[in-house]
Short mmCIF file of C-alpha atoms in Angstrom, two decimals:
data_model
loop_
_atom_site.label_atom_id
_atom_site.label_comp_id
_atom_site.label_asym_id
_atom_site.label_seq_id
_atom_site.Cartn_x
_atom_site.Cartn_y
_atom_site.Cartn_z
CA MET A 1 0.00 0.00 0.00
CA ALA A 2 1.33 3.41 -0.97
CA GLN A 3 2.13 5.99 1.69
CA LEU A 4 3.04 9.66 1.98
CA TYR A 5 6.50 10.08 3.51
CA PHE A 6 7.89 13.32 4.91
CA ARG A 7 11.64 13.15 5.39
CA TYR A 8 12.93 16.29 7.03
CA SER A 9 16.15 17.74 8.36
CA THR A 10 18.13 20.93 8.57
CA MET A 11 20.28 22.08 5.68
CA ASN A 12 23.30 20.05 4.58
CA ALA A 13 21.85 16.67 5.50
CA GLY A 14 21.74 15.34 1.95
CA LYS A 15 18.00 15.62 1.20
CA SER A 16 18.41 16.48 -2.49
CA THR A 17 21.10 13.84 -2.87
CA GLU A 18 18.66 11.27 -1.44
CA ILE A 19 15.97 12.22 -3.96
CA LEU A 20 18.41 11.89 -6.84
CA LYS A 21 19.60 8.54 -5.49
CA ILE A 22 16.05 7.21 -5.13
CA ALA A 23 15.15 8.30 -8.66
CA HIS A 24 18.29 6.62 -9.98
CA ASN A 25 17.51 3.40 -8.09
CA TYR A 26 13.97 3.27 -9.50
CA GLU A 27 15.29 3.78 -13.02
CA GLU A 28 17.96 1.10 -12.55
CA GLN A 29 15.05 -1.31 -12.02
CA ASN A 30 13.23 -0.04 -15.15
CA LYS A 31 10.72 1.83 -13.00
CA SER A 32 9.82 5.48 -13.21
CA ALA A 33 9.87 8.34 -10.75
CA ALA A 34 8.14 11.68 -11.21
CA LEU A 35 10.25 14.48 -9.71
CA PHE A 36 8.78 17.79 -8.55
CA THR A 37 10.20 20.92 -6.99
CA PRO A 38 8.62 24.26 -6.04
CA SER A 39 9.40 27.21 -8.31
CA ILE A 40 10.68 29.37 -5.45
CA ASP A 41 14.00 27.51 -5.18
CA ASP A 42 15.90 28.83 -8.17
CA ARG A 43 19.46 28.71 -6.82
CA TYR A 44 20.53 26.29 -9.56
CA GLY A 45 17.80 27.11 -12.07
CA ARG A 46 14.05 26.67 -11.93
CA GLY A 47 12.84 23.12 -12.27
CA LYS A 48 16.11 21.62 -11.09
CA ILE A 49 16.87 19.35 -8.16
CA THR A 50 20.52 19.89 -7.33
CA SER A 51 22.65 18.48 -4.55
CA ARG A 52 25.51 20.42 -3.02
CA MET A 53 27.73 17.62 -4.34
CA GLY A 54 26.92 18.81 -7.86
CA PHE A 55 24.43 16.19 -9.02
CA GLN A 56 21.43 17.63 -10.83
CA ARG A 57 18.23 16.55 -12.57
CA ASP A 58 15.34 18.28 -14.19
CA ALA A 59 12.08 18.23 -12.27
CA LEU A 60 8.59 19.45 -12.90
CA ILE A 61 7.63 22.60 -11.04
CA CYS A 62 4.82 22.18 -8.51
CA GLY A 63 1.91 24.29 -9.66
CA GLU A 64 2.53 26.62 -12.61
CA ASN A 65 0.26 24.67 -14.94
CA ASN A 66 1.69 21.39 -13.64
CA ASP A 67 -1.16 19.57 -11.94
CA MET A 68 0.69 16.95 -9.89
CA TYR A 69 -2.38 14.72 -9.61
CA LYS A 70 -3.10 14.84 -13.34
CA ILE A 71 0.54 14.13 -14.20
CA ALA A 72 0.64 11.18 -11.78
CA LYS A 73 -2.65 9.82 -13.13
CA GLU A 74 -1.50 10.08 -16.76
CA LYS A 75 2.13 8.97 -16.39
CA LYS A 76 1.53 6.40 -13.64
CA PRO A 77 5.03 6.66 -12.16
CA ASP A 78 6.12 4.05 -9.65
CA CYS A 79 6.97 6.84 -7.20
CA VAL A 80 6.55 10.60 -6.84
CA LEU A 81 9.50 12.49 -5.34
CA VAL A 82 9.26 16.10 -4.15
CA ASP A 83 12.17 18.30 -3.09
CA GLU A 84 11.92 21.41 -0.87
CA GLY A 85 8.59 20.32 0.60
CA GLN A 86 8.62 23.20 3.07
CA PHE A 87 7.65 25.49 0.19
CA LEU A 88 4.50 23.54 -0.72
CA SER A 89 1.10 24.94 0.11
CA ARG A 90 -1.36 23.00 2.25
CA GLU A 91 -3.44 22.48 -0.91
CA GLN A 92 -0.47 20.95 -2.72
CA VAL A 93 0.12 18.57 0.19
CA VAL A 94 -3.53 17.52 0.01
CA VAL A 95 -3.00 16.79 -3.71
CA LEU A 96 -0.09 14.54 -2.72
CA THR A 97 -2.39 12.65 -0.30
CA ARG A 98 -4.79 12.07 -3.20
CA ILE A 99 -1.96 10.66 -5.33
CA VAL A 100 -1.26 8.19 -2.53
CA ASP A 101 -4.85 7.36 -1.59
CA GLU A 102 -6.56 7.38 -4.99
CA LEU A 103 -3.76 6.37 -7.36
CA ASN A 104 -1.87 4.11 -4.93
CA ILE A 105 1.45 5.75 -5.80
CA PRO A 106 3.99 6.31 -3.01
CA VAL A 107 5.04 9.91 -2.50
CA ILE A 108 8.28 10.88 -0.76
CA VAL A 109 8.75 14.53 0.17
CA TYR A 110 12.00 15.98 1.47
CA GLY A 111 12.32 19.36 3.14
CA LEU A 112 13.09 21.51 6.11
CA LYS A 113 10.85 21.31 9.16
CA ASN A 114 11.50 24.74 10.66
CA ASP A 115 12.92 28.05 9.55
CA TYR A 116 15.72 30.11 11.11
CA ARG A 117 13.18 31.69 13.49
CA ASN A 118 12.20 28.20 14.69
CA ARG A 119 8.74 28.35 13.17
CA LEU A 120 7.24 25.70 10.96
CA PHE A 121 7.00 26.33 7.26
CA PRO A 122 3.39 26.01 5.98
CA GLY A 123 4.31 23.05 3.77
CA SER A 124 6.12 21.32 6.62
CA GLU A 125 3.17 21.85 8.95
CA ALA A 126 0.82 20.27 6.42
CA LEU A 127 3.23 17.39 5.82
CA LEU A 128 3.55 16.75 9.57
CA LEU A 129 -0.24 16.60 9.74
CA PHE A 130 -0.93 14.46 6.68
CA ALA A 131 2.12 12.21 6.21
CA ASP A 132 1.78 8.50 6.91
CA LYS A 133 5.46 8.30 7.83
CA ILE A 134 7.63 11.07 9.24
CA GLU A 135 11.36 10.44 9.22
CA GLU A 136 14.19 12.64 10.43
CA ILE A 137 17.42 12.75 8.47
CA LYS A 138 20.28 13.52 10.80
CA ALA A 139 22.66 16.42 10.28
CA VAL A 140 25.61 17.54 12.38
CA CYS A 141 25.85 20.93 14.08
CA TRP A 142 28.13 23.39 12.30
CA TYR A 143 29.86 24.24 15.60
CA CYS A 144 29.95 21.00 17.60
CA GLN A 145 29.28 17.27 17.13
CA LYS A 146 25.65 17.24 18.30
CA LYS A 147 22.66 16.62 16.07
CA ALA A 148 21.58 19.76 14.20
CA THR A 149 17.91 20.67 14.64
CA MET A 150 17.92 24.41 13.94
CA LEU A 151 19.13 26.93 11.39
CA ILE A 152 20.96 30.18 11.98
CA LYS A 153 20.61 32.82 9.30
CA PHE A 154 23.40 35.33 8.80
CA LYS A 155 23.17 38.81 7.36
CA ASP A 156 26.38 40.79 6.89
CA GLY A 157 28.17 38.16 8.98
CA GLU A 158 25.85 38.52 11.99
CA PRO A 159 23.19 36.03 13.14
CA VAL A 160 19.62 37.30 12.73
CA SER A 161 16.32 36.04 14.08
CA GLU A 162 13.86 38.39 12.37
CA GLY A 163 12.88 38.97 8.79
CA PRO A 164 11.01 37.19 6.02
CA GLN A 165 10.53 33.46 6.47
CA VAL A 166 11.86 32.63 3.02
CA GLU A 167 15.10 33.91 1.61
CA ILE A 168 16.68 31.39 -0.70
CA GLY A 169 20.30 30.67 0.07
CA GLY A 170 22.82 28.06 1.01
CA ASN A 171 25.90 27.99 3.17
CA ASP A 172 26.37 31.69 2.37
CA LYS A 173 23.32 32.54 4.51
CA TYR A 174 22.46 29.60 6.74
CA VAL A 175 24.16 27.07 8.99
CA SER A 176 22.64 24.07 10.73
CA THR A 177 23.10 23.95 14.49
CA CYS A 178 22.06 22.12 17.62
CA ARG A 179 19.77 23.92 20.06
CA ARG A 180 22.60 24.76 22.46
CA CYS A 181 24.81 26.37 19.82
CA TYR A 182 21.80 28.21 18.39
CA ALA A 183 20.97 29.64 21.84
CA GLN A 184 24.57 30.81 22.25
CA LYS A 185 24.16 32.99 19.15
CA ILE A 186 20.43 33.86 19.32
CA PRO A 187 18.33 33.73 22.51
CA LEU A 188 15.54 31.18 22.32
CA LYS A 189 12.05 32.67 22.36
#
């Protein structure tokens, strides 16, 4: 029976690499995977899933005339893979549940759980509510050896805790940290 998986972590845990690996493994077995990514993440080009290790694949953009349900129904992939799930809308997550429940196609979504202000992203909140399986991917704190669970955003070299929820960036703007190291830089609220 198909299920909706939400696999989350902080940055630099290998989420995009995992998606690319899963797609490759399906194709090695002569199966197909439909890959999706939100349009907001354009660091490496729109409609691209790119790992920090340099691997890249084209993906369909969620929304923007790409009806995920219709595509899954017509193409009948063996699996649907979604990168940057934190940027999905609640409505898009509900569409993913329909792909699982009505089309019996497994859906695996990777993304961040919380932002640098330690608030849930709307897509992550919906995924935490609707996913059949929730799995944490471990990452290591930038400053110590503990498990990273939070993000620190930097602006002009200084940690910040206020501002817009979404500002696309990589290691130039964000680092993954444990709670203790986060609190040493930004007081917990």
